[in-house]
Structures are given as structure tokens and as C-alpha cells.
Amino acid sequence: MTRKKLCFHRLQMYFLGGISEGNDPNFLDISEEKENLYKILNGIEAIPKFMEFKYKNRTVAIEFILGIDNFLKNKSGIICGKLSHSRDKHAYQLRTKGTSDEEEIATKENQLFEARSYFLIDTDSMIIAYLSERSAPQIEALGDWIYSTTKSSASMSTVWGQVTGIAIKNMINNLKKADYIGNIEYFMEIPADLAAEYTQLNESEYKKLQNQKFIRLRCQLVADKRGVSSFNDSKEVGGFFESLKNNSLIKRVKVKMKDKKEDHVKEVQLVNNPLNYSIDFNFDAIGDAEYDETISNRIQSEYILHKKEINDLYR
């Protein structure tokens, strides 16, 4: 089994205001976004729906796998697809297990060695679920995909796209109910005029530093034993993390935790923690011919399971 993170985002579309308006983005409502998405997908002539576009000066391919015909017919529902881009095959090899026997990864003429990952778009809310894969394109590439298609359209030429993360804005309630809390890590940013005592430098040494903005310190509160919670009394958890959250010098608090005893340990952020769920895949059991459809169906079922919570968080 391989464990992957399914992360959640929102696909947004906007156009820029004029100079008198500060060139601020004017975001479209969902009905307008849906209509633009319909026009974009309907305008892709390839079957299946596939195209290449540029993201950060790199060519990315997008292909739609499931739900596309239903959306083009009814302008509603979930559509699934994948993003891919080329990787340097010379950084990889094929090796026979248990031996040093290896061979190069061969590609034919005009073939690309690519990394891929899968996403869905709920066209009724513009919520995105993305199967996180470090070597594959970032899901933010969908924003550039929107603009790469709208800029050549007379009716949509001013429309831009962006992808924003959906976050659990305050994790304290979750931490109060957690079965286990392990290591706690945070950064402190101390103003330069207050920082000397934190650096362990003497006064003359510290004064040699003429252009200090602040001192950043990393603090790790390490649990005594693996599997033993940092708190003996769960009633103390809320107050402790409220104090960290309200301390203006403390930034980016990260906590190792388990929601339930049988869960794997995960790392969360105290504020604006990205919403994601871990799901397991047995990739070896998936045949090549059904791979895309199987993965797409799996992320779709996971999204539907948590759909209410995801939509409540975004509102």
C-alpha cells in the first residue's frame, strides 16, 4: 500500500480592474466561472479532451478523463483529469530487485518521460481535489491553464485564473480532541533591538552586526517518548495553543498529532492548516489499461465522502 495526500483547493476566475480601480482583481461568481469553464472545455477539439500549455516556462499537459461529457451536456457535475510534465529520465533507472543489475529508461522518438498526478473539479462549487505528487505539476498550474485558453478568446480575453488552498483556519478545536500530540515546533522572530540575549553573543559581538532586521529562532518541544503524548491532561491543550497563537513573536506553529489512536501521526499547522486527507492505494493491483479511471474514481469517492465539510470550510 502507498499512502497519498488528497489536497483541496478552489479554482477562481477574475478579471483585472482599470487603473482607476487600482488594477485589483474582480472575481467572478460561480455561474460565470462555470460558463467560462464550459466554453474552454467545449473549445478543445482533441478527443479525449487534451492540450498542452505553459506553466512557469515549462510545458504541462492536461487531459480530462471522467465526467467531461456529462458536464458539456448538463453544465454540472464532477470532472476528473490529470496533469503531467516531463522529467529528466537520466535521473532514474530500472534495477532488478536484490541485485545491482540496471538498465536505462528508454523512450521512443517523440516520447516524453513524464510525472503525472490526478485532480477533480466539482463544477458546481469550483472545488478542486488534487492527489499530491511532488514530482508532478503543481495544482496551481490550473490557473495558468485558464489564462492560456481565455487570452485567445474575444469573449474571455480578460479572464484570468488562480488556484487557492482551502485551509482549516484554526486547529485548536481539533487538537483539543486529539488522541495524541507529539512534538511541537515553532519559529520566533525577535526584533533586532531585543535580540542580543537570545543569540548567546556578548554585547560587543552583537554590535558588530549592523544591519539586522530580526533574529529568527526555531524552537522544538520534543516529546519524552515516542507514542507518549506531550500532555497528561487534555484540558490543558486548548489554553496552551491559544497562548502560542496569541504570541506576536511566534510564527508558523507545527504540531505532530493523531486524531484517533489507530491513525498515523500527521503534522499540522496551528493556523491556516491546509485541508487534506490521506488515502491508500495499491498501485501494483491496478492494471495499466484501467489506471487513469481507477485513480480518478478513487479521488472522486473520497471527495464525495468529505464534500460537506470541504464546502463548509470554504464558505
Tab-separated table of C-alpha atoms in Angstrom:
chain	number	residue	atom	x	y	z
A	1	MET	CA	0.000	0.000	0.000
A	2	THR	CA	1.102	3.547	-0.760
A	3	ARG	CA	-0.296	6.487	1.174
A	4	LYS	CA	-1.004	9.731	-0.701
A	5	LYS	CA	-2.427	13.097	0.331
A	6	LEU	CA	-5.578	14.375	-1.314
A	7	CYS	CA	-5.464	18.178	-1.027
A	8	PHE	CA	-8.304	20.635	-1.560
A	9	HIS	CA	-8.343	23.961	-3.365
A	10	ARG	CA	-10.661	26.424	-5.059
A	11	LEU	CA	-10.437	27.319	-8.750
A	12	GLN	CA	-11.202	31.023	-9.108
A	13	MET	CA	-11.566	33.256	-12.157
A	14	TYR	CA	-11.276	37.028	-12.246
A	15	PHE	CA	-10.594	39.992	-14.470
A	16	LEU	CA	-8.429	42.974	-13.585
A	17	GLY	CA	-9.956	46.372	-12.955
A	18	GLY	CA	-8.721	49.513	-14.658
A	19	ILE	CA	-6.012	51.852	-13.404
A	20	SER	CA	-8.577	53.981	-11.593
A	21	GLU	CA	-9.603	50.894	-9.624
A	22	GLY	CA	-6.030	50.042	-8.659
A	23	ASN	CA	-5.909	47.126	-11.098
A	24	ASP	CA	-7.456	44.961	-8.394
A	25	PRO	CA	-8.923	41.582	-9.348
A	26	ASN	CA	-12.687	41.430	-9.777
A	27	PHE	CA	-13.692	37.871	-9.013
A	28	LEU	CA	-16.467	36.234	-10.993
A	29	ASP	CA	-19.331	34.382	-9.360
A	30	ILE	CA	-19.622	30.630	-9.743
A	31	SER	CA	-22.188	30.767	-12.535
A	32	GLU	CA	-19.818	32.934	-14.615
A	33	GLU	CA	-16.876	30.671	-13.806
A	34	LYS	CA	-18.865	27.620	-14.809
A	35	GLU	CA	-19.869	29.224	-18.094
A	36	ASN	CA	-16.239	30.086	-18.857
A	37	LEU	CA	-15.130	26.553	-17.971
A	38	TYR	CA	-17.787	25.193	-20.309
A	39	LYS	CA	-16.548	27.414	-23.145
A	40	ILE	CA	-12.929	26.413	-22.514
A	41	LEU	CA	-13.622	22.673	-22.494
A	42	ASN	CA	-16.055	22.830	-25.381
A	43	GLY	CA	-13.398	24.630	-27.396
A	44	ILE	CA	-10.822	21.841	-27.029
A	45	GLU	CA	-11.170	19.837	-30.217
A	46	ALA	CA	-8.988	16.874	-29.239
A	47	ILE	CA	-10.715	13.622	-28.225
A	48	PRO	CA	-10.137	12.834	-25.401
A	49	LYS	CA	-10.005	16.432	-24.201
A	50	PHE	CA	-6.270	17.141	-24.071
A	51	MET	CA	-3.967	20.122	-24.534
A	52	GLU	CA	-0.537	21.455	-23.638
A	53	PHE	CA	0.168	24.855	-22.077
A	54	LYS	CA	2.960	26.754	-20.343
A	55	TYR	CA	3.342	26.994	-16.580
A	56	LYS	CA	6.452	28.705	-15.190
A	57	ASN	CA	8.166	28.370	-18.580
A	58	ARG	CA	7.565	24.633	-18.614
A	59	THR	CA	5.221	22.643	-20.857
A	60	VAL	CA	2.408	20.977	-18.918
A	61	ALA	CA	-0.162	18.578	-20.384
A	62	ILE	CA	-3.744	18.415	-19.148
A	63	GLU	CA	-6.136	15.598	-20.012
A	64	PHE	CA	-9.730	15.101	-18.893
A	65	ILE	CA	-10.690	11.523	-18.101
A	66	LEU	CA	-14.132	11.252	-16.478
A	67	GLY	CA	-17.320	13.325	-16.327
A	68	ILE	CA	-16.465	15.614	-19.217
A	69	ASP	CA	-19.346	14.518	-21.497
A	70	ASN	CA	-21.864	14.932	-18.688
A	71	PHE	CA	-20.578	18.428	-17.902
A	72	LEU	CA	-20.703	19.530	-21.533
A	73	LYS	CA	-24.264	18.226	-21.760
A	74	ASN	CA	-25.646	19.419	-18.416
A	75	LYS	CA	-23.164	22.105	-17.269
A	76	SER	CA	-22.988	20.380	-13.906
A	77	GLY	CA	-21.199	17.615	-12.047
A	78	ILE	CA	-17.668	16.428	-11.274
A	79	ILE	CA	-14.949	16.197	-13.914
A	80	CYS	CA	-11.661	14.360	-13.409
A	81	GLY	CA	-8.358	14.806	-15.158
A	82	LYS	CA	-4.595	14.639	-14.839
A	83	LEU	CA	-1.651	16.997	-15.132
A	84	SER	CA	1.768	15.879	-16.342
A	85	HIS	CA	5.133	17.308	-17.332
A	86	SER	CA	8.419	15.881	-18.478
A	87	ARG	CA	11.191	14.825	-16.120
A	88	ASP	CA	14.855	14.103	-16.728
A	89	LYS	CA	14.865	10.341	-17.299
A	90	HIS	CA	18.637	10.259	-16.715
A	91	ALA	CA	17.971	10.798	-13.016
A	92	TYR	CA	16.084	7.480	-12.907
A	93	GLN	CA	16.887	3.850	-13.701
A	94	LEU	CA	15.333	0.393	-13.754
A	95	ARG	CA	17.036	-2.044	-11.354
A	96	THR	CA	16.353	-5.712	-10.686
A	97	LYS	CA	15.303	-6.125	-7.056
A	98	GLY	CA	18.039	-7.522	-4.807
A	99	THR	CA	20.775	-7.033	-7.397
A	100	SER	CA	22.831	-4.250	-8.947
A	101	ASP	CA	21.540	-5.138	-12.431
A	102	GLU	CA	20.209	-1.971	-14.008
A	103	GLU	CA	19.134	-0.517	-17.312
A	104	GLU	CA	18.338	2.898	-18.677
A	105	ILE	CA	14.751	4.055	-19.156
A	106	ALA	CA	14.232	4.013	-22.911
A	107	THR	CA	11.871	6.332	-24.761
A	108	LYS	CA	10.966	6.234	-28.420
A	109	GLU	CA	11.251	9.190	-30.768
A	110	ASN	CA	8.844	11.993	-29.761
A	111	GLN	CA	8.037	10.261	-26.441
A	112	LEU	CA	8.346	12.102	-23.128
A	113	PHE	CA	9.214	10.648	-19.732
A	114	GLU	CA	6.619	12.368	-17.550
A	115	ALA	CA	5.432	12.685	-13.979
A	116	ARG	CA	1.663	12.862	-13.536
A	117	SER	CA	-0.977	13.385	-10.934
A	118	TYR	CA	-4.770	13.483	-10.809
A	119	PHE	CA	-7.407	16.040	-9.922
A	120	LEU	CA	-11.131	16.625	-9.939
A	121	ILE	CA	-13.168	19.785	-10.266
A	122	ASP	CA	-16.635	19.960	-8.763
A	123	THR	CA	-18.117	22.341	-11.335
A	124	ASP	CA	-20.986	23.270	-9.007
A	125	SER	CA	-18.624	24.784	-6.411
A	126	MET	CA	-15.304	25.015	-8.303
A	127	ILE	CA	-13.691	22.996	-5.524
A	128	ILE	CA	-10.601	21.045	-6.620
A	129	ALA	CA	-9.272	17.828	-5.108
A	130	TYR	CA	-5.670	17.051	-6.082
A	131	LEU	CA	-3.629	13.947	-5.419
A	132	SER	CA	-0.371	15.424	-4.162
A	133	GLU	CA	2.707	14.203	-6.037
A	134	ARG	CA	5.948	16.150	-5.612
A	135	SER	CA	7.417	15.324	-8.999
A	136	ALA	CA	4.194	16.155	-10.898
A	137	PRO	CA	2.986	19.667	-11.823
A	138	GLN	CA	1.648	21.852	-9.039
A	139	ILE	CA	-2.111	22.183	-8.964
A	140	GLU	CA	-1.635	25.962	-9.256
A	141	ALA	CA	-0.872	25.240	-12.929
A	142	LEU	CA	-4.652	25.123	-13.499
A	143	GLY	CA	-4.727	28.893	-13.041
A	144	ASP	CA	-2.292	29.349	-15.923
A	145	TRP	CA	-4.276	26.826	-17.968
A	146	ILE	CA	-7.339	29.063	-17.638
A	147	TYR	CA	-5.498	32.118	-18.904
A	148	SER	CA	-3.674	30.252	-21.664
A	149	THR	CA	-7.073	29.392	-23.156
A	150	THR	CA	-9.015	32.603	-22.421
A	151	LYS	CA	-6.439	35.058	-23.800
A	152	SER	CA	-7.148	33.964	-27.373
A	153	SER	CA	-10.934	34.240	-26.972
A	154	ALA	CA	-12.678	37.505	-27.833
A	155	SER	CA	-15.346	36.978	-25.160
A	156	MET	CA	-12.980	35.833	-22.390
A	157	SER	CA	-9.683	37.556	-23.196
A	158	THR	CA	-9.597	39.493	-19.924
A	159	VAL	CA	-10.336	36.456	-17.711
A	160	TRP	CA	-7.539	35.089	-15.522
A	161	GLY	CA	-7.457	32.021	-13.294
A	162	GLN	CA	-5.945	31.210	-9.946
A	163	VAL	CA	-5.950	28.299	-7.513
A	164	THR	CA	-6.187	28.957	-3.765
A	165	GLY	CA	-5.838	26.450	-0.959
A	166	ILE	CA	-8.665	25.540	1.401
A	167	ALA	CA	-7.488	25.551	4.995
A	168	ILE	CA	-8.700	24.662	8.445
A	169	LYS	CA	-8.319	28.163	9.808
A	170	ASN	CA	-7.920	27.214	13.459
A	171	MET	CA	-6.730	23.786	14.521
A	172	ILE	CA	-7.160	24.319	18.254
A	173	ASN	CA	-10.519	22.536	18.449
A	174	ASN	CA	-9.043	19.567	16.565
A	175	LEU	CA	-6.013	19.494	18.874
A	176	LYS	CA	-8.229	19.590	21.967
A	177	LYS	CA	-9.955	16.418	20.735
A	178	ALA	CA	-6.762	14.702	19.509
A	179	ASP	CA	-5.860	11.302	20.890
A	180	TYR	CA	-2.161	12.109	20.728
A	181	ILE	CA	0.012	15.243	20.498
A	182	GLY	CA	3.728	14.759	19.899
A	183	ASN	CA	6.494	17.195	19.005
A	184	ILE	CA	5.644	20.881	18.732
A	185	GLU	CA	7.725	23.243	16.593
A	186	TYR	CA	7.545	26.969	16.051
A	187	PHE	CA	9.642	29.909	14.902
A	188	MET	CA	10.163	33.095	16.871
A	189	GLU	CA	11.025	36.391	15.185
A	190	ILE	CA	12.679	38.694	17.725
A	191	PRO	CA	13.124	42.394	16.834
A	192	ALA	CA	16.801	43.277	16.398
A	193	ASP	CA	16.852	45.706	19.341
A	194	LEU	CA	15.624	42.948	21.677
A	195	ALA	CA	17.508	40.034	20.233
A	196	ALA	CA	21.003	40.070	21.798
A	197	GLU	CA	20.085	37.961	24.820
A	198	TYR	CA	18.588	35.269	22.569
A	199	THR	CA	21.690	34.852	20.388
A	200	GLN	CA	24.211	33.839	23.105
A	201	LEU	CA	26.564	36.504	21.684
A	202	ASN	CA	28.164	39.030	24.023
A	203	GLU	CA	27.234	42.682	23.600
A	204	SER	CA	30.366	43.684	21.676
A	205	GLU	CA	29.978	40.782	19.233
A	206	TYR	CA	26.327	41.549	18.638
A	207	LYS	CA	27.003	45.241	17.967
A	208	LYS	CA	29.223	44.240	15.031
A	209	LEU	CA	26.038	43.190	13.220
A	210	GLN	CA	24.908	46.497	11.779
A	211	ASN	CA	22.016	45.512	9.509
A	212	GLN	CA	19.856	43.054	11.384
A	213	LYS	CA	16.128	43.072	10.704
A	214	PHE	CA	15.298	40.461	13.338
A	215	ILE	CA	16.566	37.185	14.767
A	216	ARG	CA	14.652	34.057	13.818
A	217	LEU	CA	14.755	31.204	16.298
A	218	ARG	CA	13.465	27.688	15.780
A	219	CYS	CA	12.073	26.009	18.851
A	220	GLN	CA	11.284	22.286	19.063
A	221	LEU	CA	9.393	20.909	22.045
A	222	VAL	CA	10.262	17.207	21.825
A	223	ALA	CA	8.026	14.605	23.467
A	224	ASP	CA	9.769	12.416	26.045
A	225	LYS	CA	8.988	9.098	24.380
A	226	ARG	CA	7.638	8.040	21.019
A	227	GLY	CA	3.903	7.438	21.241
A	228	VAL	CA	3.571	9.284	24.562
A	229	SER	CA	1.549	12.496	24.309
A	230	SER	CA	3.137	15.805	25.293
A	231	PHE	CA	0.152	16.487	27.579
A	232	ASN	CA	-1.000	14.385	30.512
A	233	ASP	CA	-4.166	16.431	30.900
A	234	SER	CA	-6.144	17.044	27.713
A	235	LYS	CA	-7.852	20.010	29.403
A	236	GLU	CA	-4.573	21.945	29.196
A	237	VAL	CA	-4.280	21.632	25.427
A	238	GLY	CA	-6.618	24.456	24.376
A	239	GLY	CA	-5.097	27.088	26.671
A	240	PHE	CA	-1.547	26.139	25.699
A	241	PHE	CA	-2.126	26.512	21.976
A	242	GLU	CA	-4.194	29.682	22.427
A	243	SER	CA	-1.155	31.212	24.149
A	244	LEU	CA	1.112	30.230	21.254
A	245	LYS	CA	-1.373	31.570	18.727
A	246	ASN	CA	-1.722	34.935	20.505
A	247	ASN	CA	2.023	35.498	21.000
A	248	SER	CA	3.016	38.043	18.347
A	249	LEU	CA	6.643	36.829	18.300
A	250	ILE	CA	5.715	33.225	17.474
A	251	LYS	CA	5.240	32.240	13.833
A	252	ARG	CA	4.291	29.047	11.985
A	253	VAL	CA	3.436	26.598	14.754
A	254	LYS	CA	3.548	22.956	13.603
A	255	VAL	CA	2.320	20.002	15.650
A	256	LYS	CA	2.605	16.223	15.296
A	257	MET	CA	-0.723	14.647	16.196
A	258	LYS	CA	-3.192	11.796	15.820
A	259	ASP	CA	-6.931	12.384	15.656
A	260	LYS	CA	-7.529	8.780	16.736
A	261	LYS	CA	-5.289	6.198	18.358
A	262	GLU	CA	-5.259	3.952	15.265
A	263	ASP	CA	-4.324	6.802	12.892
A	264	HIS	CA	-0.866	7.533	11.552
A	265	VAL	CA	0.942	10.540	13.009
A	266	LYS	CA	0.485	13.657	10.874
A	267	GLU	CA	1.933	17.149	11.012
A	268	VAL	CA	-0.479	20.089	11.087
A	269	GLN	CA	-0.187	23.859	11.300
A	270	LEU	CA	-1.889	25.743	14.105
A	271	VAL	CA	-3.273	28.444	11.783
A	272	ASN	CA	-4.428	28.007	8.171
A	273	ASN	CA	-3.613	24.329	8.107
A	274	PRO	CA	-4.090	23.033	4.540
A	275	LEU	CA	-7.073	20.695	4.334
A	276	ASN	CA	-6.100	17.220	3.175
A	277	TYR	CA	-6.933	13.575	3.745
A	278	SER	CA	-4.605	10.599	3.492
A	279	ILE	CA	-5.770	7.764	1.252
A	280	ASP	CA	-4.162	4.414	0.476
A	281	PHE	CA	-3.543	2.938	-2.966
A	282	ASN	CA	-2.396	-0.494	-4.014
A	283	PHE	CA	-0.829	0.653	-7.276
A	284	ASP	CA	0.538	-2.810	-8.080
A	285	ALA	CA	-3.010	-4.158	-8.277
A	286	ILE	CA	-4.132	-1.586	-10.849
A	287	GLY	CA	-3.793	-2.647	-14.471
A	288	ASP	CA	-2.288	-0.219	-16.979
A	289	ALA	CA	-5.446	-0.124	-19.084
A	290	GLU	CA	-7.627	0.958	-16.158
A	291	TYR	CA	-5.107	3.073	-14.223
A	292	ASP	CA	-6.426	6.568	-15.042
A	293	GLU	CA	-10.055	5.624	-14.442
A	294	THR	CA	-9.328	3.752	-11.202
A	295	ILE	CA	-7.360	6.628	-9.665
A	296	SER	CA	-9.964	9.170	-10.800
A	297	ASN	CA	-12.818	7.160	-9.289
A	298	ARG	CA	-10.890	6.788	-6.044
A	299	ILE	CA	-10.318	10.505	-5.543
A	300	GLN	CA	-13.924	11.179	-6.544
A	301	SER	CA	-15.290	8.813	-3.885
A	302	GLU	CA	-13.014	10.374	-1.243
A	303	TYR	CA	-14.154	13.870	-2.196
A	304	ILE	CA	-17.830	12.901	-2.033
A	305	LEU	CA	-17.241	11.372	1.418
A	306	HIS	CA	-15.959	14.715	2.763
A	307	LYS	CA	-17.847	17.067	0.457
A	308	LYS	CA	-19.963	18.754	3.124
A	309	GLU	CA	-17.005	19.524	5.389
A	310	ILE	CA	-14.953	20.861	2.457
A	311	ASN	CA	-17.729	23.164	1.247
A	312	ASP	CA	-18.484	24.378	4.792
A	313	LEU	CA	-14.823	25.337	5.248
A	314	TYR	CA	-14.717	27.345	2.061
A	315	ARG	CA	-17.829	29.390	2.730
